[in-house]
Amino acid sequence: MRTSTGTRLTLRTIALGYLFALLAVPIALILWRTFGDGLGAFIDSVRTPAAISALNLSLLIVAIVVPLNVVFGVATALALVRGSFPGRGLLQAVVDLPFAVSPIVVGVSLIMLWGVDGWFGGLDRLGIRVIFGLPGMVLATIFVTLPFVVREVEPVLHEIGTDQEQAAATLGASSWQTLWRITIPAIRWGLTYGVVLTIARSLGEFGGVIMVSSGFPGVSQTLTLLVHSRYIDDHNVYGAYAAATLLMGLAVLTLLLMTVLDRKRSTT
Amino acid sequence: MTATLFRRAEVPALPAPEAPPTPGAPKARHGLGRPLGVGLVGLWLSLIVLLPLAALTVASFDQGWSGFWDAVTAPVALASLRVTVLVSVVVALVNAVMGTLIAWVLVRDDFPGKRFVDALIDLPFALPTIVASIVLLSLYGPSSPIGIHLNATRPGLLVALAFVTLPFVVRSVQPVLIEADREVEEAAASLGASGWTTFRRIVLPTLAPAVIGGTGLSFARAIGEYGSVVLIGGNIPRKTQVTSQYIQQQIEIDRPVNAAAVSVALLAIAFVTLFVLRLFASRSQRREEASA
């Protein structure tokens, strides 16, 4: 399409203006407000006991969620690609389901299942606290991150086919040996990519987690909950900016990792 | 670039064309491909995804069909659904126009810093939603340096939702625009078509499926959104309270049946949207195959 210079400049101005107003200016402003008083103020704000415990809790949740998603994600992808069983289409649909569910609805669903009055309410009466405890937050995070590993590993499994696995089996490798020596190395970049997405989403999850957390500062607050409570409950606007900047730093790190991994994945 | 990645990760992708497992062929079997593995996977997905949603649905009918209906049609609940759908439709339309425009500028235009702008598009997906809320409040909130106060207004909701849904249309249109056959456009131009006519008659029809797909996804994302609107929305019933906030409030004041019923309604809207999108996508794919 041939466009006059005038049209092109107009379109460019509109597009960049929109992005500036929506993305660039707000982000620049928050960085300026966070670091305007010097790096020291920022460091002090993210090193309060509540902030450190929030960071620890967020990392703990990541540390629990990632291995579970890796094991079950790879198993699900293998079942979807290599298995032939009735209900495979259903399994496909279930894996995509979390994308369509609002985080708040995830929280409510977990309360209806694991809460005191829920189907598994008996556990709570036995003293195993799921809702308003760590298990609830972990369950909410797994729910929203479930598709990532599966959907990243699945296309790779399709691509590599089964030739090498069959060769290994013919040469007498056990199924575990085949899995560890052939399949896992072949899917490693797809898997890593899925893990990066899982980590980013786990650190950033808010709606699902706020519904099932008791939200006590220093005990059951993740980083995202800390941002919220500093702004709403403590009216500590600067603290909220600082915590948000910390999260933003982690997000940008994720983006960079994703770009690097993407290049790696396309060259190997 | 990350364009294709996000598409695979964030978009409820259509099932990839699969080679059906050939029956009888010797297959490399992992422990996980065996019935035991399938059973385990099924159990896991049920425990994590299906059982909670089943419990939700059952709880929403705790007081029968009429209880469900009353909860969903309670004036404040209905008002929240109205606000949610209205704002989401507007955001989806804004995305359809601005997303296509941005994609066009990123593909067809050239200017210094283009790669940086391109990378910036993915940021809303990488940023936690609560951070999006804080970021927008710093510019459009009470302490706005430019004097624009959007907190607790519907335009505030719009800005928050436009922020988090920005990548959908851009990233679905971009690859199509890169692949688009420019010779047809040149031909149209040489036959005397103006830029606008060429866009309307040649470019737009090619882009339409991608635009509609991205728009639909941003609508589906917007109706469920919580984190980005929680600080800027103001949560004023009948005015700026969106459905996810209403649900959260019902849980707080201990009305679980109301919360569950409205959740089911919200889920239903999302499912219908995605189902229609899927039908549409497979239809336009078939049409493309037929014409190829």
Coordinates of C-alpha atoms in Angstrom, one line a residue:
Chain A
M1 CA 0.0 0.0 0.0
R2 CA 1.4 3.3 -1.0
T3 CA 0.9 6.0 1.6
S4 CA 1.8 9.6 1.4
T5 CA 4.4 10.8 3.8
G6 CA 1.7 12.9 5.5
T7 CA -0.5 9.9 6.2
R8 CA 2.4 7.9 7.4
L9 CA 3.6 10.5 9.8
T10 CA 0.0 11.0 11.1
L11 CA -0.4 7.3 11.7
R12 CA 3.0 7.1 13.4
T13 CA 2.2 10.0 15.6
I14 CA -1.1 8.5 16.7
A15 CA 0.4 5.1 17.4
L16 CA 3.3 6.4 19.4
G17 CA 1.1 9.0 21.2
Y18 CA -1.2 6.2 22.3
L19 CA 1.7 4.1 23.5
F20 CA 3.3 7.0 25.3
A21 CA 0.1 7.9 27.2
L22 CA -0.7 4.4 28.0
L23 CA 2.7 2.8 28.7
A24 CA 5.8 4.9 28.5
V25 CA 4.8 8.0 30.5
P26 CA 3.2 6.1 33.4
I27 CA 6.1 3.7 33.7
A28 CA 8.7 6.5 33.5
L29 CA 6.8 8.5 36.1
I30 CA 6.7 5.6 38.6
L31 CA 10.4 5.0 38.1
W32 CA 11.1 8.7 38.7
R33 CA 8.9 8.7 41.8
T34 CA 10.6 5.6 43.1
F35 CA 14.2 6.6 42.5
G36 CA 13.6 10.4 42.8
D37 CA 14.7 10.3 46.5
G38 CA 17.7 8.3 45.7
L39 CA 18.5 4.6 45.6
G40 CA 18.7 4.5 49.4
A41 CA 15.0 5.2 50.0
F42 CA 14.1 2.5 47.5
I43 CA 16.3 -0.1 49.2
D44 CA 15.0 0.8 52.6
S45 CA 11.5 0.5 51.4
V46 CA 12.0 -3.0 50.0
R47 CA 14.0 -4.2 52.9
T48 CA 11.4 -3.7 55.6
P49 CA 10.6 -7.0 57.4
A50 CA 7.2 -7.1 55.7
A51 CA 8.7 -6.6 52.3
I52 CA 11.3 -9.3 52.8
S53 CA 8.8 -11.8 54.1
A54 CA 6.6 -11.0 51.1
L55 CA 9.4 -11.6 48.7
N56 CA 10.2 -14.8 50.5
L57 CA 6.6 -16.0 50.3
S58 CA 6.4 -15.2 46.6
L59 CA 9.6 -17.1 46.0
L60 CA 8.4 -20.0 48.1
I61 CA 5.2 -20.2 46.0
V62 CA 7.3 -20.2 42.8
A63 CA 9.5 -22.9 44.3
I64 CA 6.5 -25.2 44.9
V65 CA 4.6 -24.4 41.8
V66 CA 7.4 -24.7 39.2
P67 CA 8.4 -28.4 39.9
L68 CA 4.8 -29.5 40.0
N69 CA 4.0 -27.7 36.8
V70 CA 7.1 -29.2 35.2
V71 CA 6.3 -32.8 36.2
F72 CA 2.6 -32.7 35.4
G73 CA 2.9 -30.3 32.5
V74 CA 5.4 -32.6 30.7
A75 CA 3.2 -35.6 31.6
T76 CA 0.1 -33.9 30.2
A77 CA 1.9 -32.8 27.0
L78 CA 3.2 -36.4 26.5
A79 CA -0.3 -37.8 27.1
L80 CA -1.8 -35.3 24.6
V81 CA 0.8 -35.8 21.9
R82 CA 1.7 -39.5 22.2
G83 CA -1.3 -41.0 23.9
S84 CA -4.4 -42.3 22.2
F85 CA -7.2 -42.7 24.6
P86 CA -10.9 -41.7 24.8
G87 CA -11.3 -38.2 26.1
R88 CA -8.2 -36.7 24.6
G89 CA -10.2 -33.8 23.1
L90 CA -11.7 -33.2 26.6
L91 CA -8.2 -33.1 28.1
Q92 CA -7.2 -30.5 25.4
A93 CA -10.1 -28.3 26.4
V94 CA -9.4 -28.6 30.1
V95 CA -5.8 -27.5 29.7
D96 CA -7.0 -24.2 28.0
L97 CA -9.7 -23.7 30.6
P98 CA -7.6 -21.5 33.0
F99 CA -7.1 -18.9 30.3
A100 CA -10.8 -18.3 30.2
V101 CA -11.4 -18.1 34.0
S102 CA -11.2 -14.7 35.8
P103 CA -8.6 -14.9 38.7
I104 CA -11.4 -13.9 41.1
V105 CA -13.5 -16.8 39.9
V106 CA -10.5 -19.1 40.5
G107 CA -10.4 -17.9 44.1
V108 CA -14.1 -18.4 44.6
S109 CA -14.0 -21.9 43.1
L110 CA -11.1 -22.9 45.4
I111 CA -13.1 -21.6 48.4
M112 CA -16.1 -23.6 47.3
L113 CA -13.9 -26.7 47.1
W114 CA -11.4 -26.4 49.9
G115 CA -13.1 -23.9 52.3
V116 CA -14.6 -24.8 55.6
D117 CA -18.1 -25.2 54.0
G118 CA -16.7 -26.6 50.8
W119 CA -16.6 -30.2 49.5
F120 CA -13.3 -30.9 51.1
G121 CA -14.1 -28.8 54.2
G122 CA -13.4 -31.8 56.3
L123 CA -9.6 -31.2 55.9
D124 CA -10.0 -27.8 57.5
R125 CA -11.8 -29.3 60.5
L126 CA -8.9 -31.8 60.7
G127 CA -6.6 -28.8 61.1
I128 CA -5.3 -28.7 57.6
R129 CA -5.7 -25.1 56.5
V130 CA -6.0 -24.8 52.7
I131 CA -7.9 -21.6 52.3
F132 CA -6.3 -18.7 54.1
G133 CA -3.1 -20.7 54.1
L134 CA -0.1 -21.4 51.9
P135 CA -1.8 -24.4 50.2
G136 CA -4.6 -22.2 48.9
M137 CA -2.2 -19.7 47.4
V138 CA -0.3 -22.5 45.8
L139 CA -3.4 -24.1 44.4
A140 CA -4.6 -20.7 42.9
T141 CA -1.2 -20.1 41.3
I142 CA -1.1 -23.6 39.8
F143 CA -4.6 -23.1 38.4
V144 CA -3.6 -20.0 36.5
T145 CA -0.2 -21.2 35.4
L146 CA -1.3 -24.7 34.4
P147 CA -1.4 -24.2 30.6
F148 CA 2.1 -22.7 30.2
V149 CA 4.4 -25.7 30.3
V150 CA 1.9 -27.9 28.5
R151 CA 1.4 -25.5 25.7
E152 CA 5.1 -24.8 25.2
V153 CA 6.2 -28.4 25.3
E154 CA 3.4 -29.8 23.2
P155 CA 4.5 -28.3 19.8
V156 CA 8.1 -29.4 20.4
L157 CA 7.0 -33.0 21.0
H158 CA 5.1 -32.9 17.8
E159 CA 8.1 -31.6 15.9
I160 CA 10.6 -34.1 17.2
G161 CA 8.4 -37.1 16.4
T162 CA 9.1 -40.5 17.9
D163 CA 12.0 -41.8 15.7
Q164 CA 14.7 -41.3 18.3
E165 CA 12.6 -42.7 21.1
Q166 CA 11.8 -45.8 19.1
A167 CA 15.5 -46.2 18.2
A168 CA 16.4 -46.0 21.9
A169 CA 13.7 -48.5 22.8
T170 CA 14.9 -50.9 20.1
L171 CA 18.4 -50.6 21.6
G172 CA 17.0 -51.8 24.9
A173 CA 16.6 -48.5 26.8
S174 CA 14.0 -48.6 29.5
S175 CA 11.2 -46.1 29.2
W176 CA 12.7 -44.0 32.0
Q177 CA 16.1 -44.0 30.2
T178 CA 14.4 -42.9 27.0
L179 CA 12.6 -40.1 28.8
W180 CA 15.7 -38.8 30.5
R181 CA 18.2 -39.3 27.7
I182 CA 16.1 -38.5 24.6
T183 CA 12.8 -36.8 25.3
I184 CA 13.8 -34.3 28.1
P185 CA 16.9 -33.0 26.3
A186 CA 14.9 -32.6 23.1
I187 CA 12.2 -30.5 24.7
R188 CA 14.5 -28.5 27.0
W189 CA 14.1 -25.1 25.5
G190 CA 10.4 -25.3 25.1
L191 CA 10.3 -26.5 28.7
T192 CA 12.5 -23.7 29.9
Y193 CA 10.3 -21.2 28.1
G194 CA 7.2 -22.6 29.8
V195 CA 9.0 -22.4 33.2
V196 CA 9.9 -18.7 32.6
L197 CA 6.3 -17.9 31.8
T198 CA 5.2 -19.9 34.9
I199 CA 7.6 -18.0 37.1
A200 CA 6.5 -14.6 35.8
R201 CA 2.8 -15.4 36.2
S202 CA 3.3 -16.9 39.7
L203 CA 5.2 -13.8 40.9
G204 CA 2.5 -11.5 39.4
E205 CA -0.7 -13.4 40.3
F206 CA -2.9 -11.2 42.4
G207 CA -6.7 -11.8 42.0
G208 CA -6.6 -15.5 42.7
V209 CA -4.2 -15.2 45.6
I210 CA -5.9 -12.3 47.4
M211 CA -9.1 -14.4 47.6
V212 CA -7.5 -17.3 49.4
S213 CA -4.9 -15.4 51.5
S214 CA -5.5 -14.1 55.0
G215 CA -3.3 -11.2 54.0
F216 CA -1.4 -10.6 57.2
P217 CA 1.7 -8.5 56.7
G218 CA 4.8 -10.5 57.3
V219 CA 2.9 -13.8 57.3
S220 CA 0.7 -14.4 54.3
Q221 CA 1.4 -11.5 52.0
T222 CA 3.0 -12.1 48.6
L223 CA 4.7 -9.2 46.8
T224 CA 1.6 -8.3 44.8
L225 CA -0.5 -8.3 48.0
L226 CA 2.1 -6.1 49.6
V227 CA 1.7 -3.5 46.8
H228 CA -2.1 -3.6 47.3
S229 CA -2.0 -3.3 51.1
R230 CA 0.6 -0.6 51.2
Y231 CA -1.5 1.5 48.9
I232 CA -5.0 0.7 50.3
D233 CA -4.4 0.0 54.0
D234 CA -1.3 1.8 54.9
H235 CA -1.6 4.8 52.5
N236 CA 2.1 4.3 52.0
V237 CA 2.1 5.4 48.4
Y238 CA 5.9 5.5 48.1
G239 CA 6.1 2.0 49.6
A240 CA 3.6 0.8 47.0
Y241 CA 5.6 2.4 44.2
A242 CA 8.8 0.8 45.5
A243 CA 7.3 -2.7 45.7
A244 CA 5.7 -2.3 42.3
T245 CA 9.1 -1.2 40.9
L246 CA 10.7 -4.3 42.3
L247 CA 8.0 -6.5 40.7
M248 CA 8.5 -4.5 37.5
G249 CA 12.2 -5.2 37.5
L250 CA 11.4 -8.9 37.8
A251 CA 9.0 -8.7 34.9
V252 CA 11.5 -6.9 32.7
L253 CA 14.1 -9.6 33.6
T254 CA 11.5 -12.2 32.4
L255 CA 11.0 -10.4 29.1
L256 CA 14.7 -10.3 28.5
L257 CA 15.0 -14.0 29.3
M258 CA 12.1 -14.8 27.0
T259 CA 13.8 -12.9 24.1
V260 CA 17.1 -14.7 24.7
L261 CA 15.4 -18.1 25.0
D262 CA 13.4 -17.4 21.8
R263 CA 16.6 -16.8 19.8
K264 CA 18.1 -20.0 21.3
R265 CA 15.1 -22.0 20.6
S266 CA 14.9 -21.0 16.9
T267 CA 18.6 -21.7 16.4
T268 CA 18.8 -25.1 17.9
Chain B
M1 CA 10.8 -11.5 18.5
T2 CA 8.5 -12.4 21.3
A3 CA 5.5 -12.0 19.1
T4 CA 4.9 -15.6 18.3
L5 CA 5.7 -16.7 21.8
F6 CA 3.0 -14.7 23.4
R7 CA 0.6 -16.1 20.9
R8 CA 1.3 -19.6 21.8
A9 CA 1.3 -18.9 25.5
E10 CA -1.5 -16.5 26.1
V11 CA -3.9 -17.2 23.4
P12 CA -6.2 -20.2 24.0
A13 CA -4.8 -21.7 20.9
L14 CA -6.7 -23.8 18.5
P15 CA -5.7 -27.4 18.8
A16 CA -2.7 -27.9 16.6
P17 CA -3.2 -30.1 13.6
E18 CA -2.3 -33.4 15.0
A19 CA -1.1 -36.5 13.3
P20 CA -3.4 -39.2 14.7
P21 CA -1.3 -41.8 16.5
T22 CA -0.9 -44.7 14.0
P23 CA -2.5 -47.8 15.4
G24 CA -0.4 -50.9 15.4
A25 CA 2.9 -49.0 14.9
P26 CA 5.4 -49.8 17.5
K27 CA 5.5 -46.8 19.8
A28 CA 8.1 -45.6 22.2
R29 CA 6.4 -45.8 25.4
H30 CA 7.3 -43.7 28.4
G31 CA 5.9 -44.6 31.7
L32 CA 3.9 -41.4 31.3
G33 CA 2.3 -42.4 28.0
R34 CA 0.8 -45.5 29.6
P35 CA -2.7 -45.7 31.0
L36 CA -1.2 -45.0 34.4
G37 CA 0.3 -41.8 33.2
V38 CA -3.0 -40.7 31.5
G39 CA -4.9 -41.5 34.7
L40 CA -2.5 -39.5 36.8
V41 CA -2.7 -36.5 34.4
G42 CA -6.5 -36.8 34.5
L43 CA -6.5 -36.9 38.3
W44 CA -4.2 -33.9 38.5
L45 CA -6.3 -31.8 36.1
S46 CA -9.4 -32.8 37.9
L47 CA -8.1 -31.8 41.3
I48 CA -6.6 -28.5 40.1
V49 CA -9.2 -27.3 37.5
L50 CA -12.3 -29.4 37.2
L51 CA -13.3 -30.1 40.8
P52 CA -13.0 -26.4 41.9
L53 CA -15.2 -25.3 39.0
A54 CA -17.6 -28.2 39.7
A55 CA -17.8 -27.1 43.3
L56 CA -18.4 -23.5 42.2
T57 CA -21.3 -24.5 39.9
V58 CA -22.9 -26.7 42.5
A59 CA -22.6 -24.0 45.1
S60 CA -24.3 -21.5 42.8
F61 CA -27.4 -23.7 42.7
D62 CA -27.3 -24.2 46.4
Q63 CA -30.7 -22.5 46.7
G64 CA -32.1 -23.9 43.5
W65 CA -32.6 -22.3 40.1
S66 CA -34.5 -19.4 41.6
G67 CA -31.8 -18.7 44.1
F68 CA -29.3 -18.7 41.2
W69 CA -31.5 -16.4 39.1
D70 CA -32.1 -14.0 42.0
A71 CA -28.4 -13.7 42.8
V72 CA -27.5 -12.9 39.2
T73 CA -30.4 -10.5 38.6
A74 CA -29.9 -8.6 41.9
P75 CA -29.8 -5.0 40.9
V76 CA -26.2 -4.3 42.0
A77 CA -25.0 -7.6 40.4
L78 CA -26.8 -6.8 37.2
A79 CA -25.4 -3.3 37.2
S80 CA -21.8 -4.7 37.7
L81 CA -22.3 -7.1 34.7
R82 CA -23.6 -4.2 32.6
V83 CA -20.6 -2.0 33.5
T84 CA -18.2 -4.9 32.9
V85 CA -19.6 -5.8 29.5
L86 CA -20.0 -2.2 28.4
V87 CA -16.5 -1.2 29.3
S88 CA -15.1 -4.4 27.9
V89 CA -16.8 -3.8 24.5
V90 CA -15.5 -0.3 24.4
V91 CA -12.0 -1.5 25.2
A92 CA -12.2 -4.2 22.6
L93 CA -13.2 -1.7 20.0
V94 CA -10.4 0.7 21.0
N95 CA -8.0 -2.2 20.7
A96 CA -9.4 -3.2 17.3
V97 CA -8.6 0.3 15.9
M98 CA -5.5 1.2 17.9
G99 CA -4.0 -2.3 17.8
T100 CA -4.3 -2.5 14.0
L101 CA -2.9 0.9 13.7
I102 CA 0.1 0.1 15.9
A103 CA 0.7 -3.1 14.1
W104 CA 0.6 -1.3 10.8
V105 CA 3.1 1.3 12.0
L106 CA 5.4 -1.4 13.4
V107 CA 5.4 -3.4 10.2
R108 CA 5.2 -0.8 7.4
D109 CA 6.7 2.2 8.9
D110 CA 10.3 2.8 9.8
F111 CA 11.7 5.1 12.5
P112 CA 14.5 5.2 15.0
G113 CA 13.7 3.2 18.1
K114 CA 11.2 0.9 16.4
R115 CA 12.6 -2.2 17.9
F116 CA 12.3 -0.7 21.4
V117 CA 8.7 0.2 20.8
D118 CA 8.1 -3.3 19.5
A119 CA 9.5 -4.8 22.7
L120 CA 7.4 -2.4 24.8
I121 CA 4.2 -3.9 23.4
D122 CA 4.8 -7.1 25.4
L123 CA 5.3 -5.3 28.7
P124 CA 1.6 -5.4 29.8
F125 CA 1.6 -9.2 29.6
A126 CA 4.8 -9.4 31.7
L127 CA 3.7 -6.9 34.3
P128 CA 1.7 -8.1 37.2
T129 CA -1.8 -6.6 37.0
I130 CA -1.5 -4.8 40.4
V131 CA 1.6 -3.1 39.1
A132 CA -0.4 -1.9 36.1
S133 CA -2.9 -0.4 38.5
I134 CA -0.2 1.5 40.4
V135 CA 1.6 2.6 37.3
L136 CA -1.6 4.1 35.8
L137 CA -2.6 5.7 39.1
S138 CA 0.7 7.5 39.3
L139 CA -0.2 9.4 36.1
Y140 CA -4.0 9.4 36.1
G141 CA -4.6 9.2 39.9
P142 CA -5.0 11.7 42.7
S143 CA -1.3 12.8 42.6
S144 CA -1.4 13.2 38.8
P145 CA 1.3 15.7 37.7
I146 CA -0.8 16.7 34.6
G147 CA -4.0 17.2 36.5
I148 CA -6.0 14.3 35.0
H149 CA -7.9 12.5 37.6
L150 CA -9.4 9.2 36.4
N151 CA -9.6 7.3 39.6
A152 CA -13.1 6.0 40.4
T153 CA -14.4 6.8 37.0
R154 CA -15.4 4.7 34.0
P155 CA -12.6 6.3 31.8
G156 CA -10.3 5.1 34.6
L157 CA -11.5 1.5 34.0
L158 CA -11.1 2.0 30.3
V159 CA -7.5 3.0 30.7
A160 CA -6.7 0.1 33.0
L161 CA -8.2 -2.4 30.7
A162 CA -6.7 -0.9 27.6
F163 CA -3.3 -1.2 29.3
V164 CA -3.6 -4.9 30.1
T165 CA -5.2 -5.9 26.8
L166 CA -2.9 -3.9 24.5
P167 CA -0.8 -6.8 23.1
F168 CA -3.7 -9.0 21.9
V169 CA -4.6 -7.2 18.6
V170 CA -1.1 -5.9 17.9
R171 CA 0.4 -9.3 18.2
S172 CA -2.2 -11.2 16.2
V173 CA -2.3 -8.6 13.4
Q174 CA 1.5 -8.1 13.1
P175 CA 2.4 -11.5 11.6
V176 CA -0.4 -11.4 9.1
L177 CA 0.6 -8.0 8.0
I178 CA 4.2 -9.2 7.5
E179 CA 3.0 -12.1 5.4
A180 CA 0.5 -10.1 3.4
D181 CA 1.0 -10.0 -0.3
R182 CA 2.1 -6.5 -1.1
E183 CA 1.9 -7.0 -4.9
V184 CA -1.9 -7.0 -4.7
E185 CA -1.7 -3.6 -3.0
E186 CA 0.7 -2.3 -5.6
A187 CA -1.6 -3.5 -8.3
A188 CA -4.6 -1.7 -6.7
A189 CA -2.6 1.4 -6.4
S190 CA -1.4 1.3 -10.0
L191 CA -5.0 0.9 -11.1
G192 CA -5.7 4.2 -9.4
A193 CA -7.0 3.2 -6.0
S194 CA -6.4 5.7 -3.3
G195 CA -4.5 4.6 -0.1
W196 CA -7.8 4.5 1.8
T197 CA -9.5 2.4 -0.9
T198 CA -6.6 0.0 -1.0
F199 CA -6.7 -0.3 2.7
R200 CA -10.4 -0.9 2.9
R201 CA -10.7 -3.3 -0.1
I202 CA -7.4 -5.2 0.0
V203 CA -5.7 -4.9 3.3
L204 CA -8.6 -4.9 5.7
P205 CA -10.2 -8.2 4.4
T206 CA -6.8 -9.9 4.8
L207 CA -6.4 -8.7 8.3
A208 CA -10.0 -9.1 9.4
P209 CA -9.7 -12.6 11.0
A210 CA -6.7 -11.5 13.0
V211 CA -8.3 -8.3 14.1
I212 CA -11.5 -10.1 15.1
G213 CA -9.5 -12.8 16.9
G214 CA -7.4 -10.3 18.9
T215 CA -10.4 -8.1 19.7
G216 CA -12.4 -11.1 21.0
L217 CA -9.5 -12.2 23.2
S218 CA -9.1 -8.7 24.6
F219 CA -12.9 -8.7 25.4
A220 CA -12.6 -12.1 27.1
R221 CA -9.6 -10.9 29.1
A222 CA -11.3 -7.6 30.0
I223 CA -14.5 -9.0 31.5
G224 CA -12.6 -11.1 34.0
E225 CA -10.0 -8.5 34.9
Y226 CA -9.4 -7.7 38.6
G227 CA -5.9 -6.6 39.6
S228 CA -5.6 -3.7 37.2
V229 CA -8.9 -2.1 38.0
V230 CA -8.9 -2.7 41.7
L231 CA -7.0 0.5 42.6
I232 CA -8.1 2.8 39.9
G233 CA -11.7 1.7 39.5
G234 CA -13.0 2.9 42.8
N235 CA -15.4 0.0 43.3
I236 CA -18.5 2.3 43.3
P237 CA -21.6 0.0 43.0
R238 CA -23.7 0.7 39.9
K239 CA -21.0 3.1 38.6
T240 CA -17.6 1.7 38.4
Q241 CA -17.9 -1.7 40.2
V242 CA -17.0 -4.4 37.8
T243 CA -18.2 -8.0 38.2
S244 CA -15.0 -9.4 39.6
Q245 CA -15.1 -6.7 42.3
Y246 CA -18.7 -7.5 43.1
I247 CA -17.9 -11.2 43.5
Q248 CA -15.0 -10.4 45.8
Q249 CA -17.3 -8.2 47.9
Q250 CA -19.9 -10.9 48.1
I251 CA -17.3 -13.3 49.5
E252 CA -16.2 -10.6 52.0
I253 CA -19.7 -10.1 53.4
D254 CA -20.2 -13.8 53.5
R255 CA -22.7 -14.4 50.7
P256 CA -21.0 -17.3 49.0
V257 CA -24.1 -18.3 46.9
N258 CA -24.3 -14.9 45.3
A259 CA -20.6 -14.9 44.7
A260 CA -20.7 -18.4 43.1
A261 CA -23.8 -17.6 41.0
V262 CA -22.3 -14.4 39.5
S263 CA -19.0 -16.2 39.0
V264 CA -20.9 -18.8 36.9
A265 CA -22.5 -16.0 34.9
L266 CA -19.1 -14.4 34.3
L267 CA -17.6 -17.8 33.3
A268 CA -20.5 -18.3 30.9
I269 CA -19.9 -15.0 29.1
A270 CA -16.2 -15.9 28.7
F271 CA -16.9 -19.4 27.4
V272 CA -19.4 -18.2 24.9
T273 CA -17.0 -15.5 23.7
L274 CA -14.2 -18.0 23.2
F275 CA -16.5 -20.6 21.7
V276 CA -17.7 -18.1 19.1
L277 CA -14.1 -17.1 18.4
R278 CA -13.1 -20.7 17.8
L279 CA -16.0 -21.3 15.5
F280 CA -15.1 -18.2 13.6
A281 CA -11.4 -19.1 13.4
S282 CA -12.1 -22.6 12.1
R283 CA -14.5 -21.2 9.5
S284 CA -12.1 -18.6 8.2
Q285 CA -9.4 -21.2 8.2
R286 CA -11.6 -23.6 6.1
R287 CA -12.4 -20.7 3.7
E288 CA -8.7 -20.0 3.3
E289 CA -7.9 -23.7 2.6
A290 CA -10.8 -23.8 0.1
S291 CA -9.5 -20.8 -1.8
A292 CA -5.8 -21.9 -1.7

